[in-house]
């Protein structure tokens, strides 16, 4: 396991069309830039996964889409993770950048969970958010890896029961889920 993950994009547009050509961008140059920034902070950037994000916009009352990347990061503490995320937020003009620091489930700081479930498409995530007001209001959205179709939900630990039920409505197999504990922060 890495020490932490950073979820970030360089997109500033609100995309409501799932066929928008911007959602085909593999963000390769962006990935290199982010790795350079992470490395310059003294941390060790590991693998990066291309993601299709689906999020609920309460302003639009509709689902929006986002192409982003998740970066595994080692040799980083909570303070430096926050600084790196804030630097990325500023550089790429984002409202916030999501971080997840892996912690033991017994840690007092482990206030969140990250759930990874194979076999769930971005379309099913979209349909689930549209159909479930509680999930969209409490979870806000999630991401699916472009390669392999793995659903990723980062949620408040208190919402674990909701996450499990939501995964089921999406057709995900909870017995194949990987659940990690940690500290989640929307930096910004």
Coordinates of C-alpha atoms in Angstrom, one line a residue:
X1 CA 0.0 0.0 0.0
X2 CA 1.2 3.5 -0.7
X3 CA 1.3 6.1 2.2
X4 CA -1.4 8.1 0.4
X5 CA -3.3 8.9 -2.7
X6 CA -4.0 12.1 -4.5
X7 CA -7.0 12.5 -6.8
X8 CA -6.6 15.4 -9.2
X9 CA -7.4 16.7 -12.7
X10 CA -6.4 19.6 -14.9
X11 CA -10.0 20.1 -16.1
X12 CA -11.9 23.2 -15.1
X13 CA -15.0 22.8 -17.3
X14 CA -18.3 21.4 -16.1
X15 CA -19.0 18.4 -18.4
X16 CA -22.5 17.1 -18.5
X17 CA -22.3 15.1 -21.8
X18 CA -20.8 11.6 -21.3
X19 CA -19.6 11.7 -25.0
X20 CA -17.7 15.0 -24.6
X21 CA -14.3 14.5 -26.4
X22 CA -12.4 15.9 -23.4
X23 CA -13.3 12.7 -21.5
X24 CA -11.1 10.8 -24.0
X25 CA -7.9 12.7 -22.8
X26 CA -5.5 10.2 -21.3
X27 CA -3.8 13.1 -19.3
X28 CA -0.3 11.8 -20.0
X29 CA 1.4 15.1 -20.0
X30 CA -0.5 16.0 -16.9
X31 CA 0.6 12.8 -15.2
X32 CA 4.2 13.7 -15.8
X33 CA 3.8 17.2 -14.4
X34 CA 2.1 15.9 -11.3
X35 CA 4.8 13.3 -10.7
X36 CA 7.5 16.1 -11.0
X37 CA 5.6 18.2 -8.5
X38 CA 5.3 15.3 -6.0
X39 CA 8.9 14.4 -6.5
X40 CA 10.0 18.0 -5.9
X41 CA 8.2 18.0 -2.6
X42 CA 10.5 15.1 -1.4
X43 CA 7.8 12.5 -1.8
X44 CA 7.9 9.4 -4.0
X45 CA 5.3 9.3 -6.7
X46 CA 4.3 5.7 -7.6
X47 CA 1.7 4.5 -10.1
X48 CA -1.0 6.6 -11.5
X49 CA -4.4 5.4 -12.7
X50 CA -6.6 7.1 -15.3
X51 CA -10.1 7.6 -13.9
X52 CA -13.6 8.4 -15.2
X53 CA -15.3 10.4 -12.5
X54 CA -19.0 10.9 -12.1
X55 CA -20.2 13.5 -9.6
X56 CA -23.5 15.0 -8.7
X57 CA -24.0 18.7 -9.1
X58 CA -26.6 20.1 -6.7
X59 CA -26.5 23.4 -8.6
X60 CA -27.3 21.7 -12.0
X61 CA -29.4 18.9 -10.4
X62 CA -27.5 16.6 -12.8
X63 CA -24.5 14.3 -13.0
X64 CA -21.3 15.7 -14.3
X65 CA -18.3 13.9 -15.7
X66 CA -14.5 14.4 -15.2
X67 CA -11.4 12.7 -16.5
X68 CA -8.8 12.6 -13.7
X69 CA -5.9 10.7 -12.3
X70 CA -5.2 9.0 -9.0
X71 CA -1.6 9.1 -7.9
X72 CA -0.1 6.7 -5.3
X73 CA 2.4 8.6 -3.2
X74 CA 5.0 7.2 -0.7
X75 CA 7.4 8.9 1.7
X76 CA 4.9 11.6 2.6
X77 CA 3.3 12.7 5.9
X78 CA -0.1 14.4 6.4
X79 CA 1.3 18.0 6.4
X80 CA 3.3 17.5 3.2
X81 CA 0.4 15.7 1.5
X82 CA -1.8 18.7 2.2
X83 CA 0.8 21.1 0.9
X84 CA 1.3 19.1 -2.3
X85 CA -2.5 18.9 -2.8
X86 CA -2.9 22.6 -2.3
X87 CA -0.1 23.3 -4.8
X88 CA -1.8 21.1 -7.4
X89 CA -5.1 22.8 -6.6
X90 CA -3.6 26.2 -7.3
X91 CA -1.6 25.2 -10.3
X92 CA -4.5 23.5 -12.1
X93 CA -7.2 26.0 -10.8
X94 CA -9.3 23.4 -9.0
X95 CA -11.8 24.1 -6.3
X96 CA -10.4 21.2 -4.3
X97 CA -8.1 18.2 -4.5
X98 CA -9.0 14.9 -2.8
X99 CA -6.4 13.2 -0.7
X100 CA -6.6 9.9 1.1
X101 CA -3.9 8.9 3.7
X102 CA -3.9 5.2 4.5
X103 CA -4.1 4.5 8.2
X104 CA -4.8 1.5 10.4
X105 CA -8.5 1.0 11.1
X106 CA -7.8 1.6 14.8
X107 CA -6.2 5.1 14.3
X108 CA -8.2 7.9 15.8
X109 CA -7.5 9.8 12.5
X110 CA -9.1 7.0 10.3
X111 CA -12.3 8.9 9.7
X112 CA -12.8 7.7 6.1
X113 CA -12.9 4.6 3.9
X114 CA -11.8 3.9 0.4
X115 CA -13.7 1.1 -1.3
X116 CA -12.5 -0.5 -4.5
X117 CA -14.9 -2.8 -6.3
X118 CA -14.2 -4.5 -9.7
X119 CA -16.7 -4.8 -12.5
X120 CA -18.6 -1.5 -12.2
X121 CA -18.8 0.9 -15.1
X122 CA -19.0 4.7 -15.1
X123 CA -22.4 4.4 -16.7
X124 CA -23.7 2.3 -13.8
X125 CA -22.2 4.8 -11.3
X126 CA -24.0 7.6 -13.2
X127 CA -27.3 5.7 -13.2
X128 CA -26.9 4.9 -9.5
X129 CA -26.3 8.5 -8.5
X130 CA -29.2 9.8 -10.5
X131 CA -31.5 7.2 -8.9
X132 CA -30.4 7.5 -5.3
X133 CA -30.7 10.9 -3.7
X134 CA -29.1 9.8 -0.4
X135 CA -26.0 8.4 -2.1
X136 CA -25.5 11.4 -4.3
X137 CA -26.0 13.8 -1.3
X138 CA -23.7 12.0 1.0
X139 CA -21.1 10.4 -1.3
X140 CA -21.1 13.2 -4.0
X141 CA -19.8 10.8 -6.6
X142 CA -17.0 8.4 -7.4
X143 CA -14.6 7.2 -10.0
X144 CA -14.0 4.2 -12.2
X145 CA -10.6 3.2 -13.4
X146 CA -10.4 3.4 -17.2
X147 CA -8.3 0.3 -17.3
X148 CA -10.0 -2.6 -15.5
X149 CA -13.3 -1.0 -14.6
X150 CA -12.8 -0.7 -10.8
X151 CA -15.1 1.5 -8.9
X152 CA -13.5 3.8 -6.3
X153 CA -15.5 5.4 -3.6
X154 CA -13.9 7.6 -0.9
X155 CA -16.4 8.3 1.9
X156 CA -16.9 9.2 5.5
X157 CA -16.4 6.1 7.7
X158 CA -19.9 6.7 9.1
X159 CA -21.3 6.2 5.6
X160 CA -19.9 2.6 5.3
X161 CA -23.4 1.0 5.4
X162 CA -24.6 3.4 2.7
X163 CA -21.5 2.7 0.6
X164 CA -22.1 -1.1 0.9
X165 CA -25.7 -0.7 -0.1
X166 CA -24.9 1.6 -3.0
X167 CA -22.3 -0.8 -4.3
X168 CA -25.0 -3.5 -4.4
X169 CA -27.4 -1.3 -6.3
X170 CA -24.6 -0.7 -8.9
X171 CA -24.3 -4.5 -9.4
X172 CA -20.9 -4.6 -7.6
X173 CA -19.9 -7.7 -5.6
X174 CA -19.1 -6.7 -2.1
X175 CA -17.3 -9.9 -1.4
X176 CA -14.7 -8.7 -4.0
X177 CA -14.4 -5.2 -2.5
X178 CA -11.2 -3.9 -1.0
X179 CA -11.9 -1.6 1.9
X180 CA -9.1 0.7 3.3
X181 CA -9.2 3.0 6.2
X182 CA -7.6 6.4 6.4
X183 CA -7.9 10.2 6.5
X184 CA -9.8 11.9 3.7
X185 CA -9.4 15.6 3.0
X186 CA -10.8 17.8 0.3
X187 CA -7.9 20.3 0.2
X188 CA -9.0 23.8 -0.8

